[in-house]
XYZ file of N, CA, C and O in Angstrom:
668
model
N 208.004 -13.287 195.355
C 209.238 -13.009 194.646
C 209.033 -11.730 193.846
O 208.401 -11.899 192.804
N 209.453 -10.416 194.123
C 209.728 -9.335 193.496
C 210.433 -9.024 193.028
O 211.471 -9.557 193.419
N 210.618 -8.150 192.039
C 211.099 -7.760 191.284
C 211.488 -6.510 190.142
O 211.202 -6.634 188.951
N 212.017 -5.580 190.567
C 211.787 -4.323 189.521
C 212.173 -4.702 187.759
O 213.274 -4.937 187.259
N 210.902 -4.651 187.155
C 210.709 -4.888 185.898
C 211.638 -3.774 184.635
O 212.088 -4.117 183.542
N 211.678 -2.541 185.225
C 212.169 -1.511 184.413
C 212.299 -0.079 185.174
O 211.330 0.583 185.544
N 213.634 0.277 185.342
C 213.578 1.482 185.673
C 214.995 2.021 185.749
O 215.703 2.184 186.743
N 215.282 2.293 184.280
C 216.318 3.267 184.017
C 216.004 4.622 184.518
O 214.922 5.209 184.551
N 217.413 5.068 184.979
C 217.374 6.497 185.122
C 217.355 6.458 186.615
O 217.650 7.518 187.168
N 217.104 5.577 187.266
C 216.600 5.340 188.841
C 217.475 6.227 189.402
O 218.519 6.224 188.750
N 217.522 7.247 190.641
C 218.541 8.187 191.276
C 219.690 7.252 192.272
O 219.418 6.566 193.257
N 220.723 7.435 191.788
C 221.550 6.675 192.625
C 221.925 7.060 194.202
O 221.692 8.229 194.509
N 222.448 6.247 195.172
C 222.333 6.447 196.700
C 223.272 6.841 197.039
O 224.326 6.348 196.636
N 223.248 7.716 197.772
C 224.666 8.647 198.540
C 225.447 7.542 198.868
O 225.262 6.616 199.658
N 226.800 7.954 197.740
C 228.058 7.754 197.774
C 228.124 6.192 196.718
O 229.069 5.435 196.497
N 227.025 6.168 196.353
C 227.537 5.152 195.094
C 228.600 5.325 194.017
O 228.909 6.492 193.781
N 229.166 4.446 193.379
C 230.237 4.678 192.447
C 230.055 4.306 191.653
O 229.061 3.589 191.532
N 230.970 4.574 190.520
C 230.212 3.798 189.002
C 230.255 2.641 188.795
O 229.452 2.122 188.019
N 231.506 1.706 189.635
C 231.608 0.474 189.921
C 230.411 -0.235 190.144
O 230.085 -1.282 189.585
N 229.850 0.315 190.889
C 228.421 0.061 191.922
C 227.181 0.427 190.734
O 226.071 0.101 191.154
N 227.167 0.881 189.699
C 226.337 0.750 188.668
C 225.685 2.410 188.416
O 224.608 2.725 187.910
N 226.679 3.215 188.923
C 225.938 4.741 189.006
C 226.527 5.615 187.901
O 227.571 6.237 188.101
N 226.065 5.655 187.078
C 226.160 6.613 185.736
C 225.785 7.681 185.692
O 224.571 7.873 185.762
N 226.634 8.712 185.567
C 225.691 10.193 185.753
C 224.782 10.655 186.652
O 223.768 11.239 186.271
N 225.020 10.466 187.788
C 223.852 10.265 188.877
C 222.539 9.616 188.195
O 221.448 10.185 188.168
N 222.744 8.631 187.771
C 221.650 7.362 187.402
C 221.967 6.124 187.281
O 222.883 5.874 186.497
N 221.434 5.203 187.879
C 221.273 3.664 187.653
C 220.181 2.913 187.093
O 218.986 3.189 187.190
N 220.740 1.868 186.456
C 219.418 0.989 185.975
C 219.208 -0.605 186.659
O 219.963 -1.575 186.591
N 217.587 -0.425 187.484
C 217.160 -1.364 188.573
C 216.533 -1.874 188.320
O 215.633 -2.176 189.104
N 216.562 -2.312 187.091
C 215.893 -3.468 186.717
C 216.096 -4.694 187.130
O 217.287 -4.951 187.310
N 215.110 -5.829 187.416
C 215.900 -6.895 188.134
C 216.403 -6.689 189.402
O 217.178 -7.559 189.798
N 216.208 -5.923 190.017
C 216.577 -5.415 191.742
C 215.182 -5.496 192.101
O 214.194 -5.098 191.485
N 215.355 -6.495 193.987
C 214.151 -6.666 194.650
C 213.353 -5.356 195.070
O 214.057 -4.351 195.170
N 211.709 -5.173 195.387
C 211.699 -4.390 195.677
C 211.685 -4.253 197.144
O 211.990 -5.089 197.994
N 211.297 -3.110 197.271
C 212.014 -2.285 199.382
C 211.029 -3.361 200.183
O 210.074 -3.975 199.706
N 211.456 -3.399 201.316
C 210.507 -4.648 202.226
C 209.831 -6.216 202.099
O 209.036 -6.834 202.807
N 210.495 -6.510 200.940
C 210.228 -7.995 200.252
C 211.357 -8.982 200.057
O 211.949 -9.327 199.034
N 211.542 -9.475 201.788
C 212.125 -10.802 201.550
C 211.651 -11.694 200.534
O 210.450 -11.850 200.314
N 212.584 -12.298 199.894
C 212.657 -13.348 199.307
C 211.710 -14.518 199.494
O 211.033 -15.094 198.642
N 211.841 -14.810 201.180
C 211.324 -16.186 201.853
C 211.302 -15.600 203.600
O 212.199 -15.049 204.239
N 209.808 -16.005 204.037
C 209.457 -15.322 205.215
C 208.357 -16.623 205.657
O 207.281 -16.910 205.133
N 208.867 -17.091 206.493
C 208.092 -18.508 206.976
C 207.790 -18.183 208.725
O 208.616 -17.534 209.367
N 206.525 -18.715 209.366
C 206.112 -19.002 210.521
C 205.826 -20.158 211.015
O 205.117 -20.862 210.296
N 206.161 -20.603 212.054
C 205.750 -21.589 212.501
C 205.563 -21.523 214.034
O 206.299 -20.795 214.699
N 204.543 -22.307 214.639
C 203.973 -22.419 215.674
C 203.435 -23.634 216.359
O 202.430 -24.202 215.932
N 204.135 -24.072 217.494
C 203.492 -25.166 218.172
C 202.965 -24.729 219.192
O 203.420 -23.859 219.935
N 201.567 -25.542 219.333
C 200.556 -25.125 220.707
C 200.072 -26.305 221.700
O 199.575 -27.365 221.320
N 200.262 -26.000 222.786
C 199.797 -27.659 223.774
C 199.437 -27.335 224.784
O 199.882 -26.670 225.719
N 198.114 -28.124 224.435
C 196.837 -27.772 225.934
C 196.602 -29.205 226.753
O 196.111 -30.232 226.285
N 197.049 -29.004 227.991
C 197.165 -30.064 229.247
C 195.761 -29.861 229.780
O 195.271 -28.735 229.853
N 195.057 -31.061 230.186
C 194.056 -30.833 230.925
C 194.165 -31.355 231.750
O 194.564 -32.499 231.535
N 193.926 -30.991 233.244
C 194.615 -30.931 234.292
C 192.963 -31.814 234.966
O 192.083 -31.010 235.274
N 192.661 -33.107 235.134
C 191.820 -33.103 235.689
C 191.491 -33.375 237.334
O 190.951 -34.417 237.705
N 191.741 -32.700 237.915
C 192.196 -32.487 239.496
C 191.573 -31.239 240.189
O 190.757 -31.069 241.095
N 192.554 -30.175 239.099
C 192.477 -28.779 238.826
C 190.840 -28.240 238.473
O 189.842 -28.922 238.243
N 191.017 -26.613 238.538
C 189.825 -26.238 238.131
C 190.436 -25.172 236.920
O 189.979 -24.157 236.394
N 191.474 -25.804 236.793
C 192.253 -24.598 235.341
C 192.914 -26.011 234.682
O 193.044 -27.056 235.320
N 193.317 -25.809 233.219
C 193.742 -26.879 232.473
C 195.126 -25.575 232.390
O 195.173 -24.429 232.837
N 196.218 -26.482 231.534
C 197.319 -25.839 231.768
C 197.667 -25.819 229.910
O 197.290 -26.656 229.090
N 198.583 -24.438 229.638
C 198.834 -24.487 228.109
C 200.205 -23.872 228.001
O 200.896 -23.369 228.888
N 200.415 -24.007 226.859
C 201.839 -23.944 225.899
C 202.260 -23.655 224.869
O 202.068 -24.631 224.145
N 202.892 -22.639 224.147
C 202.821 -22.742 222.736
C 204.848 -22.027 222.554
O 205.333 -21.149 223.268
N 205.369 -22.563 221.736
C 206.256 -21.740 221.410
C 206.020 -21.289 219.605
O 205.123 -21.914 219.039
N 206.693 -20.393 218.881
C 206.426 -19.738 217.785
C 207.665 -19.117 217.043
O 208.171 -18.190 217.676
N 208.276 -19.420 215.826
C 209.923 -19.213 215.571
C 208.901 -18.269 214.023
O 207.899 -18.724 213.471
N 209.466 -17.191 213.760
C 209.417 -16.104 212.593
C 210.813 -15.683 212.420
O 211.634 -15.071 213.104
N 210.772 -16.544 210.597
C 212.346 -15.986 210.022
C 212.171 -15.112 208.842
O 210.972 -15.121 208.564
N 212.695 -14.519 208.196
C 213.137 -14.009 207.130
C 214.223 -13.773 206.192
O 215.238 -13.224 206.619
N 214.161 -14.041 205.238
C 215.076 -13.613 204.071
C 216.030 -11.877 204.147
O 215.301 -10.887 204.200
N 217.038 -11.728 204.148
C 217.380 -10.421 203.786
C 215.887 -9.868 202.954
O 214.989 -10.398 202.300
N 216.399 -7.904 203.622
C 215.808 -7.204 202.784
C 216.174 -5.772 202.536
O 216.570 -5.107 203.493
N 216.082 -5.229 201.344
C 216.332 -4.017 201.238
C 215.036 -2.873 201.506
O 213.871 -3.001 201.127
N 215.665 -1.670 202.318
C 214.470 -0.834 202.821
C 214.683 0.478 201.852
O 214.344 1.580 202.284
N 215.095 0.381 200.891
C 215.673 1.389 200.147
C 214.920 1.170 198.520
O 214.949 -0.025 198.228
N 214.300 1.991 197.474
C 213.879 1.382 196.616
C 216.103 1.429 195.633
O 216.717 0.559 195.015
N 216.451 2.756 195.997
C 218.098 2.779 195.199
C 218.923 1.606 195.736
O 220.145 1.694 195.861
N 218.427 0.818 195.962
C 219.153 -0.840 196.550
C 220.708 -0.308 197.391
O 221.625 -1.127 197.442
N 220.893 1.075 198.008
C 222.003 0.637 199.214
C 222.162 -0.160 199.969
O 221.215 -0.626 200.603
N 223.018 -0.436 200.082
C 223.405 -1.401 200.463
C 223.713 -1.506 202.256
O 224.005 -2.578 202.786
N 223.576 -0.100 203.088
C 223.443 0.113 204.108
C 222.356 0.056 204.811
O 222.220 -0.248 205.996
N 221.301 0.473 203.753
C 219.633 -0.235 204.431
C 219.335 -1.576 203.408
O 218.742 -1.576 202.330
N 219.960 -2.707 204.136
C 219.516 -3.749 204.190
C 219.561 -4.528 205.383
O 220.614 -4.602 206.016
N 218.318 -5.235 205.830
C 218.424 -5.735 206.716
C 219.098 -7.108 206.422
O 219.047 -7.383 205.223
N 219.846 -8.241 207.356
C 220.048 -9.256 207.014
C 219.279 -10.154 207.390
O 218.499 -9.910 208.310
N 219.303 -11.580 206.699
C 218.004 -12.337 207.557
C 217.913 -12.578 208.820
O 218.909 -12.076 209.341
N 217.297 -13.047 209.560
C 217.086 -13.293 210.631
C 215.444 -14.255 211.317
O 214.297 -14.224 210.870
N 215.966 -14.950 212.418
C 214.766 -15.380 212.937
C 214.529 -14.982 214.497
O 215.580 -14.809 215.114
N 213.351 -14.809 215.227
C 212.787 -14.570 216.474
C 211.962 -15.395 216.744
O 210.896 -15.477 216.134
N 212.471 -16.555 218.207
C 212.072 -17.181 218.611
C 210.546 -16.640 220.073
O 210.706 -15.497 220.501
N 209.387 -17.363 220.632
C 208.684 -16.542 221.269
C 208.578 -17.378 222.289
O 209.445 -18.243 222.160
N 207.868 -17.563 223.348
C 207.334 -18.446 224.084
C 206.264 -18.450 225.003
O 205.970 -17.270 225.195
N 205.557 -19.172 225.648
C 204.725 -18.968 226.955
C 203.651 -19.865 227.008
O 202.982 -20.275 226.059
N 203.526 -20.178 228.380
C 202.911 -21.116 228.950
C 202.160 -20.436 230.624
O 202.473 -19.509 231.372
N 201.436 -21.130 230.628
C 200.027 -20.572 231.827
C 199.423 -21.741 231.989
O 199.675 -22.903 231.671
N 198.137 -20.910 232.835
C 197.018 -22.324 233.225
C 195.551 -20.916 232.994
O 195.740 -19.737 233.293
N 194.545 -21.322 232.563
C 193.683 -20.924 232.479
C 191.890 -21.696 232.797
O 191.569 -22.609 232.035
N 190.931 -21.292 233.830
C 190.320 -21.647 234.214
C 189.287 -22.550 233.482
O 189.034 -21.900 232.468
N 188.618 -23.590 233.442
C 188.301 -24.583 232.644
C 186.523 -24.556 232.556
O 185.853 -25.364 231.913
N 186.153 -23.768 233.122
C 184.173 -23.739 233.006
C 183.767 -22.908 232.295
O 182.972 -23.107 231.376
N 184.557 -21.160 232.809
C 183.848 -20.207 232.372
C 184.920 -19.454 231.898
O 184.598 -18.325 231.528
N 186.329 -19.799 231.781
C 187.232 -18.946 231.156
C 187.348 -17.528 231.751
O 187.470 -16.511 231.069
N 187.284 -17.581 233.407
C 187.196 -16.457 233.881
C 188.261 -15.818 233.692
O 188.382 -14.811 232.994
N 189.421 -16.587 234.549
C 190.870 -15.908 234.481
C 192.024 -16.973 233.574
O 191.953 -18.133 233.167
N 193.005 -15.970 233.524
C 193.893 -16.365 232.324
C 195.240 -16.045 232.914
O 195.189 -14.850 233.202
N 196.568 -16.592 233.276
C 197.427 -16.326 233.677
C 199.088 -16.820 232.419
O 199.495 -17.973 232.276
N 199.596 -15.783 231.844
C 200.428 -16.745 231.038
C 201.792 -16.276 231.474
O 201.689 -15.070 231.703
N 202.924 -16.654 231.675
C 204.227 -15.978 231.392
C 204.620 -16.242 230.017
O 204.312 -17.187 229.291
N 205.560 -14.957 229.736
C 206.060 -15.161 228.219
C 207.185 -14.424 228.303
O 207.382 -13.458 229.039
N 208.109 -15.044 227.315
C 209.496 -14.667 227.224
C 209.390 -14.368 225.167
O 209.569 -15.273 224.352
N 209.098 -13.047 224.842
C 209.535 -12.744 223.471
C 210.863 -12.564 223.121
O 211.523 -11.820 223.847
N 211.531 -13.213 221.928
C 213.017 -12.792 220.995
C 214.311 -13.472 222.153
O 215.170 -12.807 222.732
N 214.078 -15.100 222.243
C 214.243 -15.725 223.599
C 215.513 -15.462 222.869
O 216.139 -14.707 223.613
N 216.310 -15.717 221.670
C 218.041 -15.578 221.720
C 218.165 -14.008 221.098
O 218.913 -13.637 220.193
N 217.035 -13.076 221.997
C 217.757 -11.567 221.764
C 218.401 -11.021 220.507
O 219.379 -10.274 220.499
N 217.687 -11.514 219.341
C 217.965 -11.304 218.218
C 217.807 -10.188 217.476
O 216.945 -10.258 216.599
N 218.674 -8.728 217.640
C 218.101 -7.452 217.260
C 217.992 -7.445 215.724
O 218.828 -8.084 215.086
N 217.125 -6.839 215.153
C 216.341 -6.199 213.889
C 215.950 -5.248 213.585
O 215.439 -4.659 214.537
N 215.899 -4.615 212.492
C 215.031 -3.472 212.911
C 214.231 -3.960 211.330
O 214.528 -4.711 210.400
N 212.802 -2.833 211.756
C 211.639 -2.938 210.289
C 211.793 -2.119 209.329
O 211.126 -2.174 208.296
N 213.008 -0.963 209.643
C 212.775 0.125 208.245
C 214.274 1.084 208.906
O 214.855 1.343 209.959
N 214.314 1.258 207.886
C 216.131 2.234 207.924
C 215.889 3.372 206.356
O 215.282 3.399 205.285
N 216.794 4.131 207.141
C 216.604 5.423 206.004
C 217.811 5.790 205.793
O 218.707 5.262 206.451
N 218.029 6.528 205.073
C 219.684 7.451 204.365
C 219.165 8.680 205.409
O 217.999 9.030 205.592
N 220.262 9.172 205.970
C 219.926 10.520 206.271
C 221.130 11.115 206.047
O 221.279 12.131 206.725
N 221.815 10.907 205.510
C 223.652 11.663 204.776
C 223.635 13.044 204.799
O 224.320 13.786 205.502
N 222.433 13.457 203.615
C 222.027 14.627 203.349
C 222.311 15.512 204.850
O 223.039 16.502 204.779
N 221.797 15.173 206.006
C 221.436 15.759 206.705
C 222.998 16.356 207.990
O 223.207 17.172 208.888
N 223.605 15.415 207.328
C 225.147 15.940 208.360
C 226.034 15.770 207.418
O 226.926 14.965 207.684
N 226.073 16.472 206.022
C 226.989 16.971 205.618
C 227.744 16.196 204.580
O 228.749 16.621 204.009
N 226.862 14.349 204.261
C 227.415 13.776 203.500
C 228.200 12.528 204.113
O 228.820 11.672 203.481
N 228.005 12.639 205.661
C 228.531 11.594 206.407
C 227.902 10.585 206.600
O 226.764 10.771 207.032
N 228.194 9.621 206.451
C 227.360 8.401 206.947
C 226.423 8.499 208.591
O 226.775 8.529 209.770
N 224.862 8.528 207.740
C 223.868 8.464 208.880
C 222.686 7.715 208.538
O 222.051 7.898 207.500
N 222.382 6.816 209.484
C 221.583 5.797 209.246
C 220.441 5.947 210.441
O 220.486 5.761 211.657
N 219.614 6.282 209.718
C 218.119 5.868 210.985
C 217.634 5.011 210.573
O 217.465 4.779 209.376
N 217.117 3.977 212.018
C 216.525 2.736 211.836
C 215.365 2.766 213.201
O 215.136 3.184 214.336
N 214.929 2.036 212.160
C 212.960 1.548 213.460
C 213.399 0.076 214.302
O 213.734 -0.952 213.712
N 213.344 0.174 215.326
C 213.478 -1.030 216.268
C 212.102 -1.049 216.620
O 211.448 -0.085 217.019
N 211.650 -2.387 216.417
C 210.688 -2.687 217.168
C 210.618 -3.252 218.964
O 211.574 -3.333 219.735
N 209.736 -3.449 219.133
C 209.836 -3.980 220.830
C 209.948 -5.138 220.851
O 209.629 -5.729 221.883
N 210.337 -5.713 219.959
C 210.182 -7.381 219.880
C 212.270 -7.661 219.542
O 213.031 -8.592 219.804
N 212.432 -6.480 218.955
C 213.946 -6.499 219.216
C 214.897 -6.940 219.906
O 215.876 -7.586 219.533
N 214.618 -6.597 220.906
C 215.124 -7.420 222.290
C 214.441 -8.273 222.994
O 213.233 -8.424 223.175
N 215.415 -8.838 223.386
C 214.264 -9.537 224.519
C 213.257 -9.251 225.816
O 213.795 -8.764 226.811
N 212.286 -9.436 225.847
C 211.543 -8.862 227.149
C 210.562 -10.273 227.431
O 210.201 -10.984 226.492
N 210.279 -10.493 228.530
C 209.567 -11.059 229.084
C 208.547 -10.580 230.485
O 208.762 -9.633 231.242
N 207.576 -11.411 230.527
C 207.100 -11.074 231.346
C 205.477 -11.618 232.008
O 204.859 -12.510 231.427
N 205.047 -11.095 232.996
C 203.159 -12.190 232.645
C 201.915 -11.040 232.367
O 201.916 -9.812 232.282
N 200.727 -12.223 232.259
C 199.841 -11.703 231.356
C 198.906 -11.836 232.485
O 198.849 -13.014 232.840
N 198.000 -10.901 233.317
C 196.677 -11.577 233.596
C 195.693 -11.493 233.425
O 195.383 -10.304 233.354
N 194.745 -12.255 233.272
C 193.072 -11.525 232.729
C 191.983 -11.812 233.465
O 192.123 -13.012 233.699
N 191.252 -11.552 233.838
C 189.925 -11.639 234.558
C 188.746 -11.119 233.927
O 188.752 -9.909 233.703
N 187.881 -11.687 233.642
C 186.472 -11.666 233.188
C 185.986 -11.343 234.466
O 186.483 -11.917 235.435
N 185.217 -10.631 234.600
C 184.316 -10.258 235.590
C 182.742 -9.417 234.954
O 182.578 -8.351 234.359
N 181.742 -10.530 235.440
C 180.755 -10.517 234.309
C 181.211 -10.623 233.056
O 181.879 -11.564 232.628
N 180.750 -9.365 232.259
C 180.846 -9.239 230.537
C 182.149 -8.692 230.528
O 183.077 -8.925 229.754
N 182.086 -7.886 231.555
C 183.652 -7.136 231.437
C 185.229 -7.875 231.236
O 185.426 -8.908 231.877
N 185.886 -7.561 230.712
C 187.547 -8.278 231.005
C 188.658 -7.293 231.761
O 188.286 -6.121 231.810
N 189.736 -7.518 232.255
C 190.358 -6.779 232.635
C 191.526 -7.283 232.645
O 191.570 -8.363 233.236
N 192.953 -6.747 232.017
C 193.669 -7.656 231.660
C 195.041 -6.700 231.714
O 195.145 -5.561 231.259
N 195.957 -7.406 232.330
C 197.397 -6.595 232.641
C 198.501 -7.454 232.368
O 198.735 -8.586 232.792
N 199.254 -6.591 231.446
C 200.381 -7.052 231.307
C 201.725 -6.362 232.318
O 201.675 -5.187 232.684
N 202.908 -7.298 232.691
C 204.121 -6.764 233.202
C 205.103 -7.136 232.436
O 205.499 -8.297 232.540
N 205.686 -6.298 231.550
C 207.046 -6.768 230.592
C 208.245 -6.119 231.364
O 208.381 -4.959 231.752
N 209.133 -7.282 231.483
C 211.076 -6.816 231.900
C 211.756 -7.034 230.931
O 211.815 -8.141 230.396
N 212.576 -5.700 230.424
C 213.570 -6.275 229.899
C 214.943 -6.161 230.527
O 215.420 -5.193 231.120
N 215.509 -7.407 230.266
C 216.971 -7.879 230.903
C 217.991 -6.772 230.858
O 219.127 -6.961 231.293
């Protein structure tokens, strides 16, 4: 739980009003969260390993849900770089060899209800004249992509390839 303790004078954000708490091109942010600090940011993860005794691979499973609280990416609290909360669901399941852990095969489907986000947003106003412009960081987990994993140990060595699609 963050918190700005004191900071009169703070520079106010393109196109704030005095309504909006901007005095003389200054605000006071005290008591405003700080930039990148949800509130409440929880993980959770279930994992399940089948042993297949027939097989010469046991078989596995895990799905994994990451939510978050709104957040502001701005320390002048605009209100245009804030992200809203959100959660990203993950998944994947394989079979992997059971003596020597040679090979490893998983499919996986990341951000299964395509839940876009982004990690960081900026003001860029300044830069066209005072117009509303917003750059933002998308990560690859943004969308959805899926795809498989394979690995092979050979001797000491590993060798390991991924194929990601996105829809």
């Amino acid at each position: 739980d963050t918190e700005i303790k004191s900071f009169d004078g703070a520079p106010c954000y393109s196109g704030q009003t005095e309504e909006a708490g901007c005095v003389g091109d200054t605000q006071n942010l005290a008591g405003s969260p700080l930039p990148r600090a949800p509130e409440l940011k929880y993980n959770l993860l279930a994992d399940y390993n089948l042993e297949l005794d027939s097989m010469p691979f046991s078989g596995f499973a895990n799905i994994s849900y990451t939510w978050q609280d709104e957040a502001t990416y701005n320390l002048t609290q605009n209100p245009l770089l804030t992200q809203e909360s959100y959660g990203v669901a993950n998944a994947s399941f394989g079979i992997n060899e059971k003596e020597s852990d040679r090979y490893r095969v998983t499919l996986f489907v990341n951000n299964i209800f395509d839940k876009s986000y982004r990690t960081g947003m900026g003001d860029a106003s300044e830069l066209f004249g005072g117009k509303t412009a917003i750059l933002q960081n998308l990560p690859r987990d943004s969308q959805r992509y899926f795809g498989v994993k394979v690995k092979y140990n050979l001797l000491m060595a590993s060798i390991s390839a991924v194929r990601c699609v996105n829809p």
